[in-house]
Coordinates of C-alpha atoms in Angstrom, one line a residue:
X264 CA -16.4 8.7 -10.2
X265 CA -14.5 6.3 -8.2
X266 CA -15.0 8.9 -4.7
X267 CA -18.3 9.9 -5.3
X268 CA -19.6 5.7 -5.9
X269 CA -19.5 5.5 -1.9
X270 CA -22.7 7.7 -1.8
X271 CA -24.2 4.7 -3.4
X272 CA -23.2 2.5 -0.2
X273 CA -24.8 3.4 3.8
X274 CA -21.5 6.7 4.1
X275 CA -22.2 8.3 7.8
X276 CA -19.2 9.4 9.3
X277 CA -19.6 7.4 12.2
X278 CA -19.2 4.2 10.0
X279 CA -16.0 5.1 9.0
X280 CA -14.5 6.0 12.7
X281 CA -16.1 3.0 13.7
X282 CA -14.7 0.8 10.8
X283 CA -11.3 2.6 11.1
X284 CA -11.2 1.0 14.4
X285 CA -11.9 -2.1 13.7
X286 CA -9.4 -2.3 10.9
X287 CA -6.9 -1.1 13.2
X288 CA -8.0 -4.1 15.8
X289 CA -7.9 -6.0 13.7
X290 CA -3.9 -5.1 12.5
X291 CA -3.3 -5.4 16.2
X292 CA -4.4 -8.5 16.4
X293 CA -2.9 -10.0 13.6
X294 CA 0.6 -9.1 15.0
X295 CA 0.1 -11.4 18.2
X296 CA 1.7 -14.6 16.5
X297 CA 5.0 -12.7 16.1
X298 CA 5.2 -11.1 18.9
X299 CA 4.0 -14.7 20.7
X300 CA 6.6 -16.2 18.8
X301 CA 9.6 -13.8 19.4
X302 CA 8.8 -14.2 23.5
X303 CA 8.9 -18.0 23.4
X304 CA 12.0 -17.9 21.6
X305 CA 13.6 -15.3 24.2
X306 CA 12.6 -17.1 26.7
X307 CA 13.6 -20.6 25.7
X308 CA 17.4 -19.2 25.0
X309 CA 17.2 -17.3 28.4
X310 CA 17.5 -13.9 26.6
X311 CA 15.9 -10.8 28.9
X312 CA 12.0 -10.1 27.4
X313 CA 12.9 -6.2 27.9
X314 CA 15.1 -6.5 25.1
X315 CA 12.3 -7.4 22.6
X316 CA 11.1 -3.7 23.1
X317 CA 13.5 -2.3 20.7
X318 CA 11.9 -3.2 17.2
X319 CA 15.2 -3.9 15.3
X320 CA 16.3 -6.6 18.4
X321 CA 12.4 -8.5 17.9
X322 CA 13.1 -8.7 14.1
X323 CA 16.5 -10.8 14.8
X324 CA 15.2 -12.9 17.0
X325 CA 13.5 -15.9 14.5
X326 CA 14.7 -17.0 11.1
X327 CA 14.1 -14.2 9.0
X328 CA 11.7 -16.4 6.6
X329 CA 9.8 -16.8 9.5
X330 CA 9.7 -13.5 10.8
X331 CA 8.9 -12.0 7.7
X332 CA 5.2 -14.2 7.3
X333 CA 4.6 -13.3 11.3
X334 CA 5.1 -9.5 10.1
X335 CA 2.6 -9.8 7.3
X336 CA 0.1 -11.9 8.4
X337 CA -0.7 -8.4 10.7
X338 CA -1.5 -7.2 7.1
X339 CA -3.2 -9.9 6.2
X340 CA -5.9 -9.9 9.4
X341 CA -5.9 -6.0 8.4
X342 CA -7.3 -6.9 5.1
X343 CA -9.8 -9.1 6.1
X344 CA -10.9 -6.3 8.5
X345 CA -11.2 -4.0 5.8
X346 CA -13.3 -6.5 3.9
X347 CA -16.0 -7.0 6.6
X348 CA -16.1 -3.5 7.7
X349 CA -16.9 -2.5 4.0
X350 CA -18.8 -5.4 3.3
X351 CA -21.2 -5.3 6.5
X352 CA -20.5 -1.8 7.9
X353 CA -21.3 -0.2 4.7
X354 CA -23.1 -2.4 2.9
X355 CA -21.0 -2.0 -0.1
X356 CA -19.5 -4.2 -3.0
X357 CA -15.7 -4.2 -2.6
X358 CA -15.7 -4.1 -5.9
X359 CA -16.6 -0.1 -5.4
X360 CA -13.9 0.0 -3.1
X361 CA -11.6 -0.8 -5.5
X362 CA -12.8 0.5 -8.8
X363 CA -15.6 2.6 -10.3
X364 CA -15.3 0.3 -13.7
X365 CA -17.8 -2.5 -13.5
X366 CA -15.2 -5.0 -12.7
X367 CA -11.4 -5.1 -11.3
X368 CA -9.1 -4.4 -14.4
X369 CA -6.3 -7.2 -14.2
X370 CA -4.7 -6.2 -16.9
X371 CA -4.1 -2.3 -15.4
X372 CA -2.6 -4.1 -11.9
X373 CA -0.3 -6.2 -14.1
X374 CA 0.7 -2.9 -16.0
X375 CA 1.5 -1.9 -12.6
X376 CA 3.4 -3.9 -11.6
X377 CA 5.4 -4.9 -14.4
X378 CA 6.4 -1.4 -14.9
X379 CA 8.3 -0.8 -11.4
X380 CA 9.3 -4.8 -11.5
X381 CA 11.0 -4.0 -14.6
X382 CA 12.4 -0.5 -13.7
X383 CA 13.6 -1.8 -10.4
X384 CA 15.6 -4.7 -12.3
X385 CA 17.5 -2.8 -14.6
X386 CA 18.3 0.2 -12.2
X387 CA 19.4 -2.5 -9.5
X388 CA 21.5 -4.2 -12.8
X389 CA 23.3 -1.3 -13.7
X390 CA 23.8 -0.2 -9.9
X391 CA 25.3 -3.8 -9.4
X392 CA 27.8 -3.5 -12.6
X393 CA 28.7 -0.4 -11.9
X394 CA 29.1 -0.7 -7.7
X395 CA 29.8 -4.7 -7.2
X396 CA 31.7 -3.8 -4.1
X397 CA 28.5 -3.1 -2.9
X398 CA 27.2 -6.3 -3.2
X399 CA 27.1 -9.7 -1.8
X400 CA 25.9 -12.7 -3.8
X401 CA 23.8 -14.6 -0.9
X402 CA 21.8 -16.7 -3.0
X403 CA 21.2 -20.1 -1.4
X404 CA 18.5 -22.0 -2.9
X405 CA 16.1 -23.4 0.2
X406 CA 16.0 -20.3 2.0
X407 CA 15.1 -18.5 -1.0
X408 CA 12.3 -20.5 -2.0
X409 CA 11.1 -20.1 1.3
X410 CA 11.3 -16.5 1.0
X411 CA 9.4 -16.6 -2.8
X412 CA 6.7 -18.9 -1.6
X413 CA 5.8 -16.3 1.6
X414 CA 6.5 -13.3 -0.3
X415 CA 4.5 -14.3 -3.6
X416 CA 1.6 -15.2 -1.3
X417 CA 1.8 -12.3 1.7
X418 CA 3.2 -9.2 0.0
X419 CA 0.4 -8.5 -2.0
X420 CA -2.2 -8.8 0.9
X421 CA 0.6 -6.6 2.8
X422 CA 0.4 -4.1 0.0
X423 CA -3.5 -4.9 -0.4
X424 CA -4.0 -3.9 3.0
X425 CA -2.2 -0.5 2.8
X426 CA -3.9 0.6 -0.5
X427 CA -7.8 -0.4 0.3
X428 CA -7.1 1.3 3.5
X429 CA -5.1 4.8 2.4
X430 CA -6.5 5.2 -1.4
X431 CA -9.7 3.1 -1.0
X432 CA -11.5 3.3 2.5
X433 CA -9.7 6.6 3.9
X434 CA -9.8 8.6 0.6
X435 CA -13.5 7.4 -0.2
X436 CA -14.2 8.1 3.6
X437 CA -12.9 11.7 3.4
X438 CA -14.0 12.7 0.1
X439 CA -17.6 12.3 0.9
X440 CA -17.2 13.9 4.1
X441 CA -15.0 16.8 2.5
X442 CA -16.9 16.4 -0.6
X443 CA -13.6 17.5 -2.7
X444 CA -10.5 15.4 -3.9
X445 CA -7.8 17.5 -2.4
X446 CA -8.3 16.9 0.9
X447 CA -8.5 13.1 0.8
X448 CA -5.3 13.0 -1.4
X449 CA -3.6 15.3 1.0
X450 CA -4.4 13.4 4.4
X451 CA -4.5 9.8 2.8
X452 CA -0.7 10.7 1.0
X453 CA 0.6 12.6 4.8
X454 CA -0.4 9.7 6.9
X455 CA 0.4 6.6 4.8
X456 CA 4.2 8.4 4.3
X457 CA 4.2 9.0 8.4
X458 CA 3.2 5.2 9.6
X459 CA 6.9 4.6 7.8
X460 CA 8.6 6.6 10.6
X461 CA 9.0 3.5 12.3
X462 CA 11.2 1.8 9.9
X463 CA 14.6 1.6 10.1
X464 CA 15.6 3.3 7.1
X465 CA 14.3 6.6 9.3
X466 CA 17.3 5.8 11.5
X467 CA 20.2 5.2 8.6
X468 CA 18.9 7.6 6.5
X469 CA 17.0 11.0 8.5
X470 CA 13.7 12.4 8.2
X471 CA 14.8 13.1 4.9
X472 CA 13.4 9.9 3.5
X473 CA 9.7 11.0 4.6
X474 CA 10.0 12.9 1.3
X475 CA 10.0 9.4 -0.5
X476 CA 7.9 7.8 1.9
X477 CA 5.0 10.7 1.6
X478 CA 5.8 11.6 -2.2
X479 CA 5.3 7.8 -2.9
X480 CA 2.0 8.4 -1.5
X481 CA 1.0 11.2 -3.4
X482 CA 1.7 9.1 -6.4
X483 CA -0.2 6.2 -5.5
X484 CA -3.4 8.7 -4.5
X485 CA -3.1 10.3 -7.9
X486 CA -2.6 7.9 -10.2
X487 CA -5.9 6.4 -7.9
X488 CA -7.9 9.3 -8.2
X489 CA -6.7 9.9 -12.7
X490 CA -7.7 6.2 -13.2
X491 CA -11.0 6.1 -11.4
X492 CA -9.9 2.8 -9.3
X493 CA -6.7 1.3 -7.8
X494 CA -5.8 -1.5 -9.6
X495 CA -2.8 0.8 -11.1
X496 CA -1.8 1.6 -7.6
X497 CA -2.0 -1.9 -6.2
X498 CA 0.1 -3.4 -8.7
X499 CA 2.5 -1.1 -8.2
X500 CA 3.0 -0.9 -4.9
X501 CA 3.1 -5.0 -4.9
X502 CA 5.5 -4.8 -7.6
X503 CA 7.8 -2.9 -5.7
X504 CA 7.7 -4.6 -2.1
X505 CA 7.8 -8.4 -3.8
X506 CA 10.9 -7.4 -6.2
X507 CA 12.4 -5.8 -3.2
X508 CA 12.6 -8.5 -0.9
X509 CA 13.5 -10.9 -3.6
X510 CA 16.3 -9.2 -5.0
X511 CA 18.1 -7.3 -2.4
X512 CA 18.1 -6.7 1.3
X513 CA 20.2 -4.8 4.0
X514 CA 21.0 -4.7 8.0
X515 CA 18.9 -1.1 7.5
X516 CA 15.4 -2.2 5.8
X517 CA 12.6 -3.3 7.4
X518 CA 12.9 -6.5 5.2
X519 CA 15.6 -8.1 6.3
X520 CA 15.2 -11.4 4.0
X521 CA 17.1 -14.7 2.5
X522 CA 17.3 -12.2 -1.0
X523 CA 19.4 -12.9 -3.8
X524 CA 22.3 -9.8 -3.1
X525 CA 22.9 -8.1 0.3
X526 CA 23.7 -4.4 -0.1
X527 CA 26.6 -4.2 2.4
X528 CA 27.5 -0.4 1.3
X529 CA 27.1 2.2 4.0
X530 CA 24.4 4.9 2.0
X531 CA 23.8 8.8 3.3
X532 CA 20.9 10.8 2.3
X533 CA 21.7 12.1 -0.9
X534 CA 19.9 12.9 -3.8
X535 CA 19.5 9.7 -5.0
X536 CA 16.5 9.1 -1.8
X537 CA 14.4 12.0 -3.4
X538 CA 14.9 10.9 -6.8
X539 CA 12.1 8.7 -7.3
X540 CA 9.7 11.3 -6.2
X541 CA 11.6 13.8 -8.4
X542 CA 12.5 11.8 -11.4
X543 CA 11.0 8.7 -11.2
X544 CA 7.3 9.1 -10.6
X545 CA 6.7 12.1 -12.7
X546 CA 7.5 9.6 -15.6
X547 CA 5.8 7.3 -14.7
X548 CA 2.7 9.2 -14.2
X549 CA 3.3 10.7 -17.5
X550 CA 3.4 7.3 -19.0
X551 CA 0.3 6.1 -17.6
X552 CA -1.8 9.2 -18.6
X553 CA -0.2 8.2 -22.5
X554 CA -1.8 4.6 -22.3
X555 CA -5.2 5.5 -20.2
X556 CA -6.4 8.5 -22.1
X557 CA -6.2 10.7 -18.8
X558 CA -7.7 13.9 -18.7
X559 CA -9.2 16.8 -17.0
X560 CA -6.3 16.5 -14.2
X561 CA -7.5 19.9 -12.3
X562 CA -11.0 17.9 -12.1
X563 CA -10.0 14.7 -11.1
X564 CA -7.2 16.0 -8.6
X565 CA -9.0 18.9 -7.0
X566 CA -12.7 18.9 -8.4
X567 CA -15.9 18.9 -5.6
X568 CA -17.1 15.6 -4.9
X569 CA -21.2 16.2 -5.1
X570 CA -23.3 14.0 -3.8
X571 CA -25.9 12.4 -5.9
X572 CA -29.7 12.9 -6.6
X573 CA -31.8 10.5 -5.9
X574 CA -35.5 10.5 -7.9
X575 CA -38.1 8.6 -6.5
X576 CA -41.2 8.2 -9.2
X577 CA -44.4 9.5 -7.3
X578 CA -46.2 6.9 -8.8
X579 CA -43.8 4.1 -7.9
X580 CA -41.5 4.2 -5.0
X581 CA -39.2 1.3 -5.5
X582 CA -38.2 2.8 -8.4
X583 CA -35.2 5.2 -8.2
X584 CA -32.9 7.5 -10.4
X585 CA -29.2 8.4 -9.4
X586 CA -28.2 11.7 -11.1

C-alpha cells in the first residue's frame, strides 16, 4: 500500500520534523531572488521599501512574466528539498514517494491532467459565450509565449512541490506515525487548503473559499490514497494551475499573468465557489474509480496502517521476509 511502503525506508519521527524543516528552508530560500529583485527595482524608481510589505504591492512591482518564474522558482528549491530529504534523510526511492506500483504511471498523470484541462476549457467556453462582457481579449503574442515557456516549465514543479509534500511526504509521514489513513488525509487536506489564506482571492471572495481550497485537498488526498500513488493527483493539480494561467487571469488571483482573456467582472461568493467541491469533484472521483477498478473505499480511506513483519532466516541473516 502506497502509506504503509515507507516502513520499508529509515521512518523515525524525528526524520520527518527534521526533513519538514528543511523543505521549508529550503522554500524560504528559494523566494530570495524575488524578493531581491522586487527591492532593487523599488529602490532604482525611488519607491518606499515599506511598501513591498503588502503582498499584492510586491507582485506589481516587475513584469508579471518575470514575477511569476521568481514566485515559482520558491517551489522549485522546495522540490529539490523534498528530493534530498527523502533521498538522504530517509533513505528512500522517490519512486515510493510517489507510487507503490513499481514505476511512475505516465499515462494516469496524463489522465489527470487532460481531464481538468479539458473540463476547465469548455466550462471557461461556455462561461465566455454566455458572459463576454466579462471578458477581455488580451492576447499579445510575445508576452504570452513568455508566459507558456515559464509556465510549461515551472508550474508543474510548483504543483510538484505541493503534492510530494501534502499527499506524499506529510501523509506518508503521518500515516506511519498514526498508523491509520484518516488522520493523514484529514491534516494533509486542512493544512494544504489553510497555506491558501494568503492569496488574494481570500480577500475578494471571504473565508468562504477555504471550502474550495480544503475540499480540493480532500480530493487530491483521496483520489492519492484509492490509486495507491499520486500520479492521478499530480496531473491534476498541474493541469489546473498551467490551464489557468494560460487562459484567464484577474486583478484578484494570485496569478496575475500575460493570459489569453482577463476576467474584468466583479464575482461574490456564491454557489458557484463551492461547486467544484460539490459538483465537480464527486464526478470526477466517480469517474476515476470507473477506469481504475477502485475498491474497498472504507479500507483505503480509513483502514489501519500496520506496520510490517520483518523475518530474518536463523540460519541466514542477510536474508529477510516483509509480511
Amino acid at each position: 500500500m502506497y502509506i504503509k511502503q515507507a516502513f520499508k525506508s529509515l521512518h523515525e519521527w524525528w526524520r520527518y520534523l527534521v526533513g519538514f524543516i528543511v523543505i521549508f528552508l529550503a522554500s524560504q530560500f528559494g523566494s530570495i531572488p524575488l524578493l531581491m529583485a522586487v527591492m532593487f527595482k523599488v529602490m532604482a524608481d525611488g519607491g518606499d521599501i515599506e511598501s513591498i510589505q503588502d503582498p499584492n504591492v510586491m507582485m506589481t512591482v516587475l513584469d508579471s512574466n518575470l514575477t511569476l518564474f521568481l514566485m515559482l522558482l520558491s517551489f522549485a528549491v522546495g522540490l529539490l528539498g523534498v528530493y534530498f530529504v527523502v533521498r538522504y534523510l530517509h533513505r528512500q526511492p522517490f519512486v515510493e514517494l510517489t507510487t507503490s506500483r513499481k514505476k511512475t504511471d505516465w499515462g494516469r498523470i496524463f489522465f489527470g491532467f487532460g481531464l481538468i484541462t479539458i473540463t476547465t476549457l469548455v466550462v471557461t467556453g461556455l462561461d465566455y459565450y454566455s458572459n463576454p462582457e466579462d471578458y477581455v481579449l488580451q492576447f499579445d503574442l510575445v508576452p504570452f509565449v513568455i508566459l507558456a515557456v515559464i509556465a510549461v516549465i515551472m508550474i508543474p514543479l510548483q504543483t510538484s512541490f505541493e503534492e510530494y509534500l501534502f499527499r506524499g511526504y506529510l501523509m506518508q509521514g503521518i500515516g506511519v506515525m498514526a498508523k491509520n489513513k484518516w488522520l493523514p488525509l484529514i491534516i494533509t487536506s486542512v493544512v494544504f487548503g489553510g497555506l491558501h489564506l494568503a492569496n488574494p482571492e481570500v480577500d475578494k471572495f471571504g473565508n468562504i473559499i477555504m471550502i474550495y481550497y480544503i475540499g480540493t485537498g480532500f480530493f487530491l488526498g483521496i483520489m492519492t490514497l484509492m490509486d495507491e500513488g499520486m500520479e492521478l493527483a499530480l496531473g491534476f493539480h498541474a493541469g489546473n494551475n498551467l490551464i489557468t494561467a494560460l487562459l484567464v487571469t484577474a486583478d484578484w488571483t494570485v496569478f496575475k499573468t500575460n493570459s489569453v482573456l482577463k476576467d474584468i467582472s466583479d464575482p461574490s461568493a456564491g454557489f458557484d465557489v463551492i461547486a467544484p467541491v460539490l459538483i465537480l469533484y464527486p464526478i470526477f472521483l466517480l469517474l476515476m474509480a470507473w477506469r481504475y477498478k477502485w475498491c474497498d473505499w472504507g479500507g483505503k480511506l480509513f483502514g489501519k496502517v500496520e506496520e510490517p513483519v520483518v523475518i530474518v532466516e536463523e540460519n541466514n541473516p542477510n536474508s529477510t521476509f516483509i509480511e
